[in-house]
């Protein structure tokens, strides 16, 4: 054992003198480093934990590439001369952050699936797994002082917009520790500058324009991201919103998350034109690979610049995929094949894509990512534990929080003799 | 040129079941256990078979078998022409159906109202019944609202009801339970609660008459008045909000009509709590009328 560690130390000293390119493309794997990985894996497998962690810690973070640039897919443009750049730079910190957030969303949704099947979560539950790159990428292109509104597939956004897993899961189970005090449920979660969570298909888009109008009115250089799906894209109110926001040059980014299916209806069966990025007509549009977090981020940055420079709205179509059915009552295989789902999972999974990129460019080690996985798993377990043991809201809270700020007032109960009080 | 009736025959049969329990006929009749979803399905099937001009149009009604599986099997049986999937466009669907019927008198249509936009907001469903009612007697358009919580609930149907020509008129309420002391007037899911409350109260010697409205508009005021004149007391029960609700309308009509003179006590409404519907189970249970609320109100009205 000691001799192996000496070997590793020696190797490190040898490599210390090597120059590392900041903007290298494909990182050339040094054979020594390959051996290092193999050794640490073997040690981990057969030896004690101490030995394995000693190997890991002997590889200090200075060994990792701090930053790398990746080629990303070209974006289709509508009424735009130029689009987002064809390359994206990712720092190690960003990479780890995106990885952790996407993994957290993934695990959280799978946990929600589990709890739903145990009937601990009831009612509507629309899961986001498969689409993580959209939520994380968008957040990477805007700031928390910008605004965002989406439809009912909102758990991922609640997290990226500042919610904690504990609050989200407790809201799903309808407990007092939930992000909406247990009164909202899956489709009504809110945080600062995040307006939910909306049940009526497409109705959130005009609301988003309203938020954008407020941004323009207050002159605070903020913008609003208004999301909707391929099913909602045919709603009339969305076209009304296109018109008004274009006319008034509102700082709004319309984002169509095209996951190919509106509930059970494929895009071909619901839409005369499936080029959703062009549906804004006079509004410039981008069609982006929604499974690649870097693609989404660069496109969002581009769109945000467009809005902030006062040019008015812009439309982004994110081509993405959901692994689950529309909601928990939909197995998701009556209108698409399992093979299709499997294929997307194996070829385009957003988390795998990021992981491969980071590993093959030596931006992180497998162990490090595994540690993140373990930490995420623990966080989800703790949250689920909290969500199942936290008590339900108290009955005194039945009528509370109807208005934002108001004097307490009487609320009629189920009978004329039942007088309840609402407090804010 | 009015709209054509929307499968009024089928609707009437279903409205018996939807409204809740109905009298189990005597032992000579054989009984079938059918849940609301299947009853709706059978009725639609019968209407589609009976008349070529009947078609089903809505979100996820065809290949998906219906958002709540109410139209299961119909697309397989009748095909693309009769069972049509639409994009998600509520206003358009209604307008399209309306326009067609205006131009062609002979075209019957059916609105699949249990489609996503209504079913995704159960509170609004009740509210819409209160605020935008346009049930009309044939040959008018009929809006048929289904309580999604009732889909899986089974009821017993007699052979007579199962027969495909069995119909019930729109605009007629039904007295589900005869009584002498007080009238409970209700619709949809709450009728079941009224019957349960009546069973409990019967043990204390109070006989409640339970009236199932079945149709919100036109309101069968005659049946309600006859019941109130007989019992002298009235409690309306509904799941919706009190303000501007079905119960409010009933009370106003009773006051304006002859039955007022027969009331021995003010009429009272049992309603949902006047708040946005909360999510947590315990809060949800307490925001809709419960059997104990009905019993409490009856006793208060009867001064017990």
XYZ file of C-alpha atoms in Angstrom, chain B:
304
model
C -81.781 28.803 -35.365
C -80.810 27.296 -32.075
C -78.088 24.835 -31.342
C -78.917 21.191 -31.554
C -79.345 19.274 -28.399
C -76.199 17.701 -27.143
C -77.099 14.097 -26.802
C -79.746 15.016 -24.364
C -80.904 11.454 -24.185
C -77.562 10.212 -23.032
C -77.053 13.131 -20.753
C -80.262 12.501 -18.958
C -79.467 8.925 -18.264
C -76.124 9.894 -16.908
C -77.419 12.716 -14.829
C -79.249 10.223 -12.715
C -76.054 8.541 -11.858
C -73.939 11.617 -11.585
C -76.235 13.303 -9.201
C -75.595 10.468 -6.838
C -77.720 7.707 -5.520
C -81.093 6.859 -6.858
C -83.744 4.513 -5.591
C -82.868 0.887 -5.864
C -85.873 -0.685 -7.461
C -87.666 -3.649 -5.958
C -86.248 -7.119 -5.951
C -88.045 -8.135 -9.103
C -85.544 -6.109 -11.120
C -82.006 -7.384 -11.482
C -79.323 -4.937 -10.524
C -76.051 -4.059 -12.236
C -73.051 -2.508 -10.524
C -71.790 0.272 -12.748
C -69.438 3.065 -11.885
C -69.971 6.590 -13.166
C -67.099 6.435 -15.647
C -68.459 3.278 -17.260
C -71.987 4.620 -17.262
C -70.816 7.721 -19.128
C -68.918 5.501 -21.506
C -71.891 3.243 -22.226
C -74.195 6.178 -22.733
C -71.838 7.868 -25.183
C -71.455 4.580 -26.978
C -75.206 4.198 -27.304
C -75.667 7.692 -28.652
C -72.838 7.340 -31.144
C -74.406 4.122 -32.327
C -77.913 5.491 -32.459
C -77.183 8.546 -34.575
C -74.564 8.949 -37.295
C -74.499 12.673 -36.766
C -73.247 12.405 -33.222
C -69.514 12.844 -32.736
C -67.156 13.372 -29.858
C -64.657 16.210 -29.940
C -62.165 17.104 -27.279
C -58.692 16.949 -25.811
C -57.301 13.428 -25.501
C -60.692 11.829 -26.140
C -59.580 9.595 -28.989
C -56.219 7.865 -28.827
C -55.659 8.527 -25.145
C -59.111 7.101 -24.267
C -60.033 10.288 -22.471
C -58.177 12.267 -19.840
C -60.082 10.342 -17.205
C -60.653 7.307 -19.423
C -64.300 8.206 -19.846
C -64.167 7.687 -23.628
C -62.206 4.443 -23.424
C -62.615 2.213 -26.451
C -64.732 4.662 -28.419
C -62.039 5.702 -30.894
C -61.203 2.074 -31.559
C -64.847 1.399 -32.292
C -65.862 4.504 -34.213
C -62.650 5.820 -35.733
C -61.198 9.198 -36.594
C -64.280 10.760 -38.098
C -66.532 10.342 -35.082
C -63.994 10.641 -32.251
C -61.745 13.647 -32.721
C -58.667 14.719 -30.786
C -58.211 18.460 -30.671
C -55.218 20.594 -29.767
C -55.397 22.374 -26.436
C -57.665 25.260 -27.370
C -60.720 25.558 -25.178
C -62.307 28.639 -26.647
C -61.807 27.454 -30.207
C -63.347 24.048 -29.551
C -66.474 25.561 -28.142
C -66.715 28.117 -30.904
C -66.104 25.525 -33.597
C -68.876 23.367 -32.291
C -71.142 26.372 -32.018
C -70.464 27.584 -35.524
C -71.110 24.190 -37.002
C -74.442 23.809 -35.369
C -75.522 27.223 -36.492
C -74.888 26.375 -40.078
C -76.308 22.936 -40.053
C -79.386 22.265 -38.011
C -79.126 18.550 -38.315
C -75.731 18.290 -36.723
C -75.628 17.123 -33.136
C -72.572 17.628 -31.111
C -71.217 16.638 -27.812
C -68.822 18.621 -25.717
C -66.401 16.520 -23.773
C -66.392 18.754 -20.788
C -64.412 16.495 -18.603
C -61.438 17.589 -20.608
C -58.343 18.987 -19.032
C -59.171 22.615 -18.644
C -62.215 21.936 -16.522
C -60.984 18.911 -14.738
C -57.773 20.628 -13.797
C -59.660 23.103 -11.691
C -62.348 21.354 -9.751
C -63.364 24.523 -7.952
C -63.937 26.361 -11.191
C -66.132 23.554 -12.409
C -68.625 24.209 -9.698
C -68.207 27.925 -10.059
C -68.851 27.748 -13.745
C -72.037 25.887 -13.154
C -73.084 28.759 -10.968
C -71.884 31.590 -13.104
C -72.274 30.488 -16.667
C -75.126 28.089 -16.763
C -76.658 27.426 -20.106
C -78.485 24.161 -19.732
C -81.515 24.399 -21.915
C -84.315 22.118 -22.941
C -83.858 20.669 -26.391
C -83.184 21.674 -29.060
C -80.656 23.784 -27.232
C -77.007 23.384 -26.327
C -76.461 21.594 -23.080
C -73.426 21.873 -20.873
C -72.777 18.757 -18.918
C -70.500 19.000 -15.912
C -69.043 15.919 -14.338
C -67.607 15.711 -10.853
C -64.312 13.905 -11.358
C -64.352 12.565 -7.825
C -67.393 10.516 -8.773
C -65.916 8.694 -11.746
C -64.911 5.629 -9.823
C -67.980 5.461 -7.613
C -70.236 2.501 -8.343
C -74.005 2.581 -8.298
C -76.572 -0.088 -8.832
C -78.596 0.179 -12.001
C -81.762 -1.683 -12.740
C -82.364 -3.405 -16.025
C -84.824 -0.716 -16.933
C -82.202 1.986 -16.645
C -79.656 -0.066 -18.536
C -81.946 -0.222 -21.534
C -80.729 2.040 -24.294
C -83.972 3.884 -24.730
C -84.239 4.855 -21.100
C -84.270 8.614 -20.810
C -84.842 11.248 -18.231
C -85.807 14.810 -19.069
C -83.542 17.786 -18.654
C -84.849 20.366 -16.236
C -86.589 17.960 -13.880
C -85.359 17.377 -10.381
C -85.863 14.073 -8.621
C -86.936 13.355 -5.112
C -84.382 10.787 -4.060
C -85.837 10.245 -0.646
C -89.289 11.058 0.652
C -89.506 12.954 3.919
C -91.844 15.064 6.016
C -89.858 17.301 8.320
C -87.358 19.149 6.136
C -86.267 19.468 2.493
C -82.624 19.026 1.551
C -82.052 20.345 -1.953
C -78.733 19.481 -3.563
C -76.881 18.477 -6.722
C -73.898 16.397 -7.793
C -71.712 14.807 -5.129
C -73.496 16.472 -2.222
C -76.677 14.531 -2.881
C -74.875 11.475 -1.564
C -73.914 13.367 1.576
C -77.542 14.452 2.018
C -78.741 10.881 1.817
C -76.136 9.808 4.351
C -77.146 12.645 6.674
C -80.800 11.699 6.214
C -80.034 8.132 7.257
C -78.365 9.366 10.452
C -81.180 11.809 11.219
C -83.820 9.143 10.626
C -82.515 7.359 13.706
C -83.410 10.455 15.704
C -86.869 10.566 14.209
C -86.216 13.314 11.667
C -87.371 12.395 8.163
C -85.558 14.432 5.507
C -86.769 14.782 1.965
C -83.782 14.793 -0.383
C -84.213 16.528 -3.726
C -81.627 15.965 -6.452
C -81.693 18.951 -8.817
C -79.956 17.112 -11.700
C -80.246 20.241 -13.816
C -78.923 23.595 -12.631
C -80.579 25.627 -15.325
C -83.473 25.582 -15.834
C -83.996 25.082 -12.141
C -86.939 22.826 -11.333
C -88.553 25.324 -8.980
C -91.869 23.463 -8.970
C -90.392 20.347 -7.404
C -88.497 22.403 -4.831
C -91.565 24.452 -3.973
C -93.735 21.353 -3.676
C -91.224 19.869 -1.292
C -90.932 23.025 0.814
C -94.689 23.396 0.980
C -94.872 19.833 2.238
C -92.111 20.032 4.860
C -92.011 23.719 5.783
C -88.219 23.764 6.118
C -85.390 24.101 3.620
C -81.648 23.487 3.631
C -79.741 23.683 0.344
C -76.446 21.809 0.075
C -73.715 22.404 -2.491
C -69.971 22.065 -2.843
C -69.495 25.522 -4.329
C -68.988 28.857 -2.671
C -71.905 30.531 -0.964
C -71.815 33.860 -2.700
C -73.927 33.870 -5.864
C -74.253 30.081 -5.697
C -76.967 27.607 -6.561
C -78.234 27.676 -2.973
C -78.475 31.469 -3.065
C -80.615 31.282 -6.174
C -82.875 28.636 -4.681
C -83.402 30.658 -1.510
C -84.188 33.785 -3.532
C -86.689 31.930 -5.680
C -88.412 30.415 -2.651
C -88.700 33.851 -1.090
C -90.163 35.309 -4.267
C -92.627 32.485 -4.762
C -95.613 30.884 -3.038
C -93.543 28.460 -0.938
C -92.312 31.290 1.301
C -95.625 31.350 3.149
C -95.165 27.723 4.129
C -91.688 28.160 5.615
C -91.599 27.721 9.375
C -87.991 28.872 9.578
C -85.564 30.774 7.347
C -84.048 28.722 4.543
C -80.375 27.996 5.024
C -77.468 27.135 2.741
C -74.759 24.559 3.445
C -71.880 25.344 1.124
C -68.159 25.041 0.608
C -66.065 27.332 2.796
C -65.569 30.720 1.197
C -61.850 30.270 0.493
C -59.633 29.157 -2.388
C -59.494 25.359 -2.311
C -56.466 24.341 -0.225
C -54.281 21.389 -1.078
C -53.460 19.665 2.231
C -55.879 16.799 2.818
C -57.050 17.946 6.220
C -57.751 21.438 4.909
C -59.494 20.152 1.799
C -61.777 17.934 3.864
C -62.772 20.930 5.959
C -63.447 23.234 3.047
C -66.305 21.218 1.587
C -69.636 20.429 3.260
C -69.441 17.390 5.461
C -72.258 15.195 6.630
C -71.966 16.658 10.102
C -72.498 20.158 8.677
C -75.733 19.026 7.060
C -76.928 17.338 10.250
C -76.008 20.399 12.296
C -77.880 22.724 9.950
C -80.978 20.525 9.904
C -81.096 20.499 13.664
C -80.629 24.242 13.840
C -83.393 24.881 11.335
C -85.721 22.467 13.148
C -84.782 24.103 16.424
C -83.633 20.813 17.912
